Each structure stands twice: as structure tokens, then as C-alpha cells.
CSV table of C-alpha atoms in Angstrom, one decimal:
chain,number,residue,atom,x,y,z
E,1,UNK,CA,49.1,120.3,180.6
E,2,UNK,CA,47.4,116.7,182.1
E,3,UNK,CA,44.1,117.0,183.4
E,4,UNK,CA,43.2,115.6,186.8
E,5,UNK,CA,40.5,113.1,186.6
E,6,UNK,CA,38.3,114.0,189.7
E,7,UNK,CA,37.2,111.4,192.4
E,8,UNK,CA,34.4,109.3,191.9
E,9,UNK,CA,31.5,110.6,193.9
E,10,UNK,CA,31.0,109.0,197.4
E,11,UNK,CA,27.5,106.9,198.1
E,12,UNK,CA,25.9,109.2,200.8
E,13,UNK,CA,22.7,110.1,201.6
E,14,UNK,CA,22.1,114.1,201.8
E,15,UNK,CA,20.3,116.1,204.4
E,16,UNK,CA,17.0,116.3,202.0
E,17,UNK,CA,16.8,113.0,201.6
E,18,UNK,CA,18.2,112.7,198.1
E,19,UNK,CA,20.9,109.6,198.0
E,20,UNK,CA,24.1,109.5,196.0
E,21,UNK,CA,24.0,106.1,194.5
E,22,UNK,CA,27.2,104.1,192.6
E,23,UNK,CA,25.6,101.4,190.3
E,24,UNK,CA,27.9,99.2,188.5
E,25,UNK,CA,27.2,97.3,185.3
E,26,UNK,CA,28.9,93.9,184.7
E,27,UNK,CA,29.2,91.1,182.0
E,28,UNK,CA,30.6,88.3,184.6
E,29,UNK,CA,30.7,85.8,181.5
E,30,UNK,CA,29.0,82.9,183.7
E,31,UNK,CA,31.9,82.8,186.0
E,32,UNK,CA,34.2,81.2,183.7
E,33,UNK,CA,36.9,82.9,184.7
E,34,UNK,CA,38.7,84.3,187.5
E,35,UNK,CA,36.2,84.7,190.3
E,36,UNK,CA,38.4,85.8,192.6
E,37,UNK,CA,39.7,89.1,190.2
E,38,UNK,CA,36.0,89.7,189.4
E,39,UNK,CA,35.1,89.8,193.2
E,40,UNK,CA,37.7,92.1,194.3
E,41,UNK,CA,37.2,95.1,191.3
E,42,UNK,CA,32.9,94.6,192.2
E,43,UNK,CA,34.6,95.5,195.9
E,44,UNK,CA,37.0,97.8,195.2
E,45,UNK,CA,33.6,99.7,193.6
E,46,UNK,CA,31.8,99.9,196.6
E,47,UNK,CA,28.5,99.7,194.4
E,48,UNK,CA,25.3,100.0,196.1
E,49,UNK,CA,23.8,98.4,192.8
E,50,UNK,CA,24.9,95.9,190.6
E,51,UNK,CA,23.6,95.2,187.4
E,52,UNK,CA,25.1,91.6,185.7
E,53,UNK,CA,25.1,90.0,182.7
E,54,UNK,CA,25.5,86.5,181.6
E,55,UNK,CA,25.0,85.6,185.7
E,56,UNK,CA,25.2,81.6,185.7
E,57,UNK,CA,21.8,80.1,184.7
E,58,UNK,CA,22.2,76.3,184.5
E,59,UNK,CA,23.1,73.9,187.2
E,60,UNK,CA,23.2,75.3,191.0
E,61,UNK,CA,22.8,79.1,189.7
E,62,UNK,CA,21.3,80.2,192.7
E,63,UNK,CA,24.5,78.6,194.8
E,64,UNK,CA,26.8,80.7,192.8
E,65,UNK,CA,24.6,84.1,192.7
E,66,UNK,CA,25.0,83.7,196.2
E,67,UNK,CA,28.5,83.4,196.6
E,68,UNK,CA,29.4,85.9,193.7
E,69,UNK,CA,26.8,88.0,196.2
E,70,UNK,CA,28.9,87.3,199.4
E,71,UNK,CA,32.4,87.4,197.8
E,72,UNK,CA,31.5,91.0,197.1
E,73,UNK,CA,30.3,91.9,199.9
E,74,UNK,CA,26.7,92.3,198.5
E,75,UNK,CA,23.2,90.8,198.7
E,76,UNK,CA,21.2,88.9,195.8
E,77,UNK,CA,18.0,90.8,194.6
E,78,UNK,CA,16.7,89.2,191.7
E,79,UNK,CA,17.4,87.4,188.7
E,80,UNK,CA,19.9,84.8,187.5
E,81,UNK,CA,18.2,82.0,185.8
E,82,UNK,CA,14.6,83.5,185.8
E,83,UNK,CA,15.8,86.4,183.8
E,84,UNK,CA,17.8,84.3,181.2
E,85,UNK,CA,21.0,85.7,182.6
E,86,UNK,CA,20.8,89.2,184.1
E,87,UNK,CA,20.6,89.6,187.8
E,88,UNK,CA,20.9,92.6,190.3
E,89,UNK,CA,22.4,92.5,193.3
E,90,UNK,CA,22.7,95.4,196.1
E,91,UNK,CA,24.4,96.6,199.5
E,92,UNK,CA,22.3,96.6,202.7
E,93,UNK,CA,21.7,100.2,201.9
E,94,UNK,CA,19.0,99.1,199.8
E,95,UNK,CA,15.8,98.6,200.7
E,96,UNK,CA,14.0,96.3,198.1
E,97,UNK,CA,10.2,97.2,197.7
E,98,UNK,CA,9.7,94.2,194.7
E,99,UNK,CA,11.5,92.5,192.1
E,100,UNK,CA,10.2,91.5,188.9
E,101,UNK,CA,12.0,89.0,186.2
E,102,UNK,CA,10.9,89.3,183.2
E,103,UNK,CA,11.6,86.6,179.3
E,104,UNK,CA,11.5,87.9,176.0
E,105,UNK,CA,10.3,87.1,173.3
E,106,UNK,CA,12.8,84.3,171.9
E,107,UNK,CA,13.5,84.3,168.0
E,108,UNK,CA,13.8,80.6,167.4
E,109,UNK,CA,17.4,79.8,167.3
E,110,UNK,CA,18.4,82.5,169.1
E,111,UNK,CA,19.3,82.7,172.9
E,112,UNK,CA,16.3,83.2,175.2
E,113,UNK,CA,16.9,87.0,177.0
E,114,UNK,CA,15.1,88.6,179.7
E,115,UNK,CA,15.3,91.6,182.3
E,116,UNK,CA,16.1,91.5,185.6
E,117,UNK,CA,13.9,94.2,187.5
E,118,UNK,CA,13.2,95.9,191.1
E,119,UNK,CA,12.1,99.0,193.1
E,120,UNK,CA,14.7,100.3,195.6
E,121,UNK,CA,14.9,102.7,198.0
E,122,UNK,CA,18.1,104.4,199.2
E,123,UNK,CA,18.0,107.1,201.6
E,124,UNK,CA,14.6,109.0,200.7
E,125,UNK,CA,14.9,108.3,197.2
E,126,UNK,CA,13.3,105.3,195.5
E,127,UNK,CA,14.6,103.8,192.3
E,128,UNK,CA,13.6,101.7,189.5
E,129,UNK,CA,16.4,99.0,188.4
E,130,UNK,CA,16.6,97.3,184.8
E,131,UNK,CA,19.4,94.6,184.3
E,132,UNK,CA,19.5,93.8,180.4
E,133,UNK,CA,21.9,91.9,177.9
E,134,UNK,CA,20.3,92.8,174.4
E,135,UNK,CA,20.1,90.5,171.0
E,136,UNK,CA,22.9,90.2,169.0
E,137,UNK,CA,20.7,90.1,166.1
E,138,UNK,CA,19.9,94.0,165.2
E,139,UNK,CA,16.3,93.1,164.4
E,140,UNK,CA,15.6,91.5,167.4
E,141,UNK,CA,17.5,94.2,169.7
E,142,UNK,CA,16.1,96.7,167.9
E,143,UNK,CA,12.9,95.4,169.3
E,144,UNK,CA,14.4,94.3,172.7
E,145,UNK,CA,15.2,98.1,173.5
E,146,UNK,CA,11.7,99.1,172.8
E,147,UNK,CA,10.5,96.6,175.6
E,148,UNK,CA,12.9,97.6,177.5
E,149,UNK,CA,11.7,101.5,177.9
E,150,UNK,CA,8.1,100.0,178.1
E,151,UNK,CA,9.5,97.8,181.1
E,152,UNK,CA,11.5,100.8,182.4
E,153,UNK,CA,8.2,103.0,182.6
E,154,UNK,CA,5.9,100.2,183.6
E,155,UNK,CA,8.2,99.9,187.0
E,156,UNK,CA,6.2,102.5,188.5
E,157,UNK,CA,9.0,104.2,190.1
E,158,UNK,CA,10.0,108.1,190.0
E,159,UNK,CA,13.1,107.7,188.8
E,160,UNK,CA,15.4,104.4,187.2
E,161,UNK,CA,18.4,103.0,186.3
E,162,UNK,CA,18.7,100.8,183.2
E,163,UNK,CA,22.0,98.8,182.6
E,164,UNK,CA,23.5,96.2,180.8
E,165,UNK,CA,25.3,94.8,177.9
E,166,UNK,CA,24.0,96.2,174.9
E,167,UNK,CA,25.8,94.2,171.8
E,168,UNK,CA,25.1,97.9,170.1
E,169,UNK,CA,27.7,100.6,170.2
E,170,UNK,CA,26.9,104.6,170.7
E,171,UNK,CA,26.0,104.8,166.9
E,172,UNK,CA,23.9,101.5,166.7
E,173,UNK,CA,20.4,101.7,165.8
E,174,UNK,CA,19.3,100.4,169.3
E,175,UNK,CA,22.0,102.3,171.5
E,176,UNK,CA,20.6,105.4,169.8
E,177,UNK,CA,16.7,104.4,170.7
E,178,UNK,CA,17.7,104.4,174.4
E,179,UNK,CA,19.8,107.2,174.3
E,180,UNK,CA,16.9,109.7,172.7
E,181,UNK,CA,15.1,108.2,176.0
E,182,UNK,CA,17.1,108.2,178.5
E,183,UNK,CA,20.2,109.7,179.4
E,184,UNK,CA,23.4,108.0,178.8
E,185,UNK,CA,25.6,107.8,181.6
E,186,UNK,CA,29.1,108.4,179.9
E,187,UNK,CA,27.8,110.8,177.1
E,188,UNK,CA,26.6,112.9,180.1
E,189,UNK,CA,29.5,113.1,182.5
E,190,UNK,CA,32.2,110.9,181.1
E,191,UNK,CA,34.3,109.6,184.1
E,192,UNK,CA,37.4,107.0,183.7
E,193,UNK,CA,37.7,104.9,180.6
E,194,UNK,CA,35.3,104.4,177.4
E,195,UNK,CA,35.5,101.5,176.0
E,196,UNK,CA,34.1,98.6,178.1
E,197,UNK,CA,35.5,95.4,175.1
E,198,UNK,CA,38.9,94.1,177.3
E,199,UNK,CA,41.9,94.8,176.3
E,200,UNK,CA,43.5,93.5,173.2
E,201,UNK,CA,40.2,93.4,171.6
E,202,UNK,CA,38.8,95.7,168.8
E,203,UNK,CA,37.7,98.8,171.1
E,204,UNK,CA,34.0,99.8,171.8
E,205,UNK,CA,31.5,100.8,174.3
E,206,UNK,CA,29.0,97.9,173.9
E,207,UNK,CA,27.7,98.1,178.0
E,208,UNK,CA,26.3,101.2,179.3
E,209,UNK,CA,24.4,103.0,182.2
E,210,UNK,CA,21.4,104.7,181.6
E,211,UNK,CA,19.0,107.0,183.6
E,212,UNK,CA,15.6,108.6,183.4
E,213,UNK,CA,15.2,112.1,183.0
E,214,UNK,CA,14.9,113.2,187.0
E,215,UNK,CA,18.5,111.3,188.3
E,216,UNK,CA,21.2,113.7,187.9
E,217,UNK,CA,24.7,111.7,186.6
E,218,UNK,CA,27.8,112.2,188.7
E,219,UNK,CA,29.5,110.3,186.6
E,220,UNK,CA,30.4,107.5,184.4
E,221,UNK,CA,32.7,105.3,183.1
E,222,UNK,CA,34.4,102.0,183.0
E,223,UNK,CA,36.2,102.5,186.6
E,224,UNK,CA,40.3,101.9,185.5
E,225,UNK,CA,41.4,104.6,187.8
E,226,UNK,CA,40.0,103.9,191.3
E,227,UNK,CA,42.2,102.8,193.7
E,228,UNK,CA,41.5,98.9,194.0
E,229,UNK,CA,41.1,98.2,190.2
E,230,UNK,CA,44.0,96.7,188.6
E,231,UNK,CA,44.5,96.1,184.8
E,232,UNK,CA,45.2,92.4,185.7
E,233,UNK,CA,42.3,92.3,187.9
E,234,UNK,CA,40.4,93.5,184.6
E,235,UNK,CA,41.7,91.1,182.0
E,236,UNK,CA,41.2,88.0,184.6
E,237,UNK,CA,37.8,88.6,185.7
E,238,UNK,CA,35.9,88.2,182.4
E,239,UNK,CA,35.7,89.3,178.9
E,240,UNK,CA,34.3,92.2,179.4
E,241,UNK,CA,34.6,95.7,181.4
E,242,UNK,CA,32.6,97.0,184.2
E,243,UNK,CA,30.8,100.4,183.9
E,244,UNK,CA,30.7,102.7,187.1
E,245,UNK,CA,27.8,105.3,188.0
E,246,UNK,CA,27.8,107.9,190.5
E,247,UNK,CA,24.0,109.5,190.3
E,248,UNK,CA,21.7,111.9,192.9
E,249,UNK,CA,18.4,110.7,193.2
E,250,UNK,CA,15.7,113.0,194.2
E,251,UNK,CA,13.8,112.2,197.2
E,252,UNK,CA,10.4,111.6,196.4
């Protein structure tokens, strides 16, 4: 007997004042590739957050975080070049309190990283948002993750969402120092696909959602099966695959 995947929960905001919230992770691979594809799957999310990776951070960045912005139908929040490459971007639901980019520590030789940060609120609920692309150096992500919680915390918000491109999978040392934080959007209400490496490639879950303790997880996944997403949508718009979130936030 098939299963019936069940629909993506709705954005909405409830009669308490708690808000239903889709946030979307996304690797955009510095626009390289098909912008178009990559515009119409961030659409066909209807995310109220988006969390990117490897946003363009060289000549005219802010231009193109602008477009990729209106081209989905979204607003820039913070991030891009500032950040080292991650970047949040938002609906109008949002209301942004403050945004707060944030450089690493760089391992000479390396690639400079950095977090893209800010306080939301939807509905009555107010959020804490992390945009990260890890190390692909274990030591140095291994140490990345740990900053990241300390940034997570140090937001000063109730609850928060961290997402990005991790370079670790579910067993990694640095996936797991998350995970024993924070909840792990797929391991706690897989939704959709798993594996977020395009296909063709070796499969594995290298980009992930996660959420502090209070944020209750809809669900999670990389988004194949909603209507709007199409497999050649996927392979065109970068190398990698997006993750989807629906999560409650409590009103606070």
C-alpha cells in the first residue's frame, strides 16, 4: 500500500497569536546558473523566510540580492557580502526588529565564512534567524558550529531558526553538535525528499533546518513534491537542493 504524503502546512497566523512560518534553506551557488529555475522553485515555496548560501559577494552583490529578492517575490534582510556569502531574505509578513552579519574566524588559506543574522516577528511570534554555510575543513567546522549556537543564543530571541549548508552529513561530528542542540528539522517530521546533493551526484543531506527547543516542526524536507517544483527546475537552478520548513512559533 503507497502512503500519501500530506500537504505542506500553510503560513498562517493563529487566533493566539502563534504564526505558522515556511522557512526555506538554499545554496544559490552565486547565481551561476539558471536564475530563472532558481526563482520560480523559491516561488513556488511561498517562503516567508529564506535562508541562502553562497549569495553573490563580489562585484554589484547588492544589485543581484536585490533582484534574486524581487524575482521571488521577496524582500532583502541582511547579508550577502557582509556575511561572506549567506544572506536572509523575507515576505512582507515579516517584520524585521535588527539584523546582525557576523565573519569568522578565517583559517589562513581557507575561504572567509560568516552568519547572516536577524530578529523577526511574524504574527505575535518573534524569531531569531541564522543563515550559515559551514567549513569544509572538519576542524574548522567543528568549531564553526560551536559559534554558531553561541550566535543562535546570543540573538536574544524566544525562539530561532538556524539554516544553511552544513558540508557535514547527519553522522558528521558537526551535524551531530547541532543536532544534540537543537532540533533537526527532517529527523523530527520528515516531509518530501532527504537528500539535498542534486541529482546524479553521490546522495546526502549536507543542508538542513534547525530549530530551538520552543518552535514546534511541521515539517521538513527538500520540497520535490509541491506543486510548482519541477525536477528540471531543480537540476537548473544550482548545485544544490532546497530544504522546506513548516514550523509554529509561540507567541511570546
Amino acid at each position: 500500500m503507497s502512503s500519501v504524503l500530506p500537504d505542506l502546512p500553510a503560513s498562517r497566523t493563529e487566533p493566539d497569536g502563534s504564526a505558522v512560518v515556511r522557512v526555506l534553506s538554499y545554496n544559490v551557488r552565486s547565481l551561476r546558473d539558471d536564475r530563472a529555475a532558481l526563482a520560480r522553485v523559491i516561488r513556488a515555496c511561498a517562503p516567508d523566510l529564506v535562508c541562502v548560501q553562497e549569495a553573490p559577494r563580489f562585484f554589484r552583490w547588492r544589485k543581484h540580492a536585490a533582484r534574486l529578492a524581487a524575482d521571488s517575490d521577496l524582500v532583502y534582510v541582511t547579508g550577502g557580502a557582509t556575511a561572506a556569502g549567506p544572506l536572509i531574505l523575507a515576505s512582507l509578513r515579516a517584520h524585521v526588529e535588527r539584523t546582525a552579519d557576523v565573519l569568522l574566524p578565517r583559517t589562513p588559506g581557507l575561504h572567509q565564512r560568516g552568519f547572516a543574522t536577524a530578529v523577526v516577528r511574524i504574527g505575535g511570534a518573534r524569531l531569531g534567524v541564522l543563515s550559515c554555510h559551514l567549513s569544509m575543513r572538519a576542524d574548522e567546522r567543528y568549531a564553526q558550529g560551536g559559534l554558531l549556537l553561541d550566535r543562535l543564543a546570543g540573538l536574544g530571541a524566544p525562539h530561532a531558526i538556524a539554516a544553511g549548508d552544513l558540508n557535514d552529513r547527519p553522522g558528521g561530528r558537526t551535524f551531530r553538535r547541532l543536532a544534540s542542540h537543537l532540533q533537526d528539522g527532517w529527523a523530527t517530521a520528515p516531509w518530501g525528499g532527504e537528500h539535498t546533493t542534486r541529482p546524479g551526484d553521490p546522495p546526502g543531506r549536507i543542508d538542513a533546518i534547525f530549530a530551538t527547543g520552543g518552535v514546534e516542526i511541521l515539517a521538513c524536507g527538500v520540497p520535490q513534491p509541491l506543486p510548482g517544483v519541477t525536477d528540471s527546475d531543480l537540476r537548473a537552478a544550482t548545485d544544490h537542493l532546497p530544504v522546506l520548513a513548516a514550523v509554529r512559533v509561540p507567541a511570546t
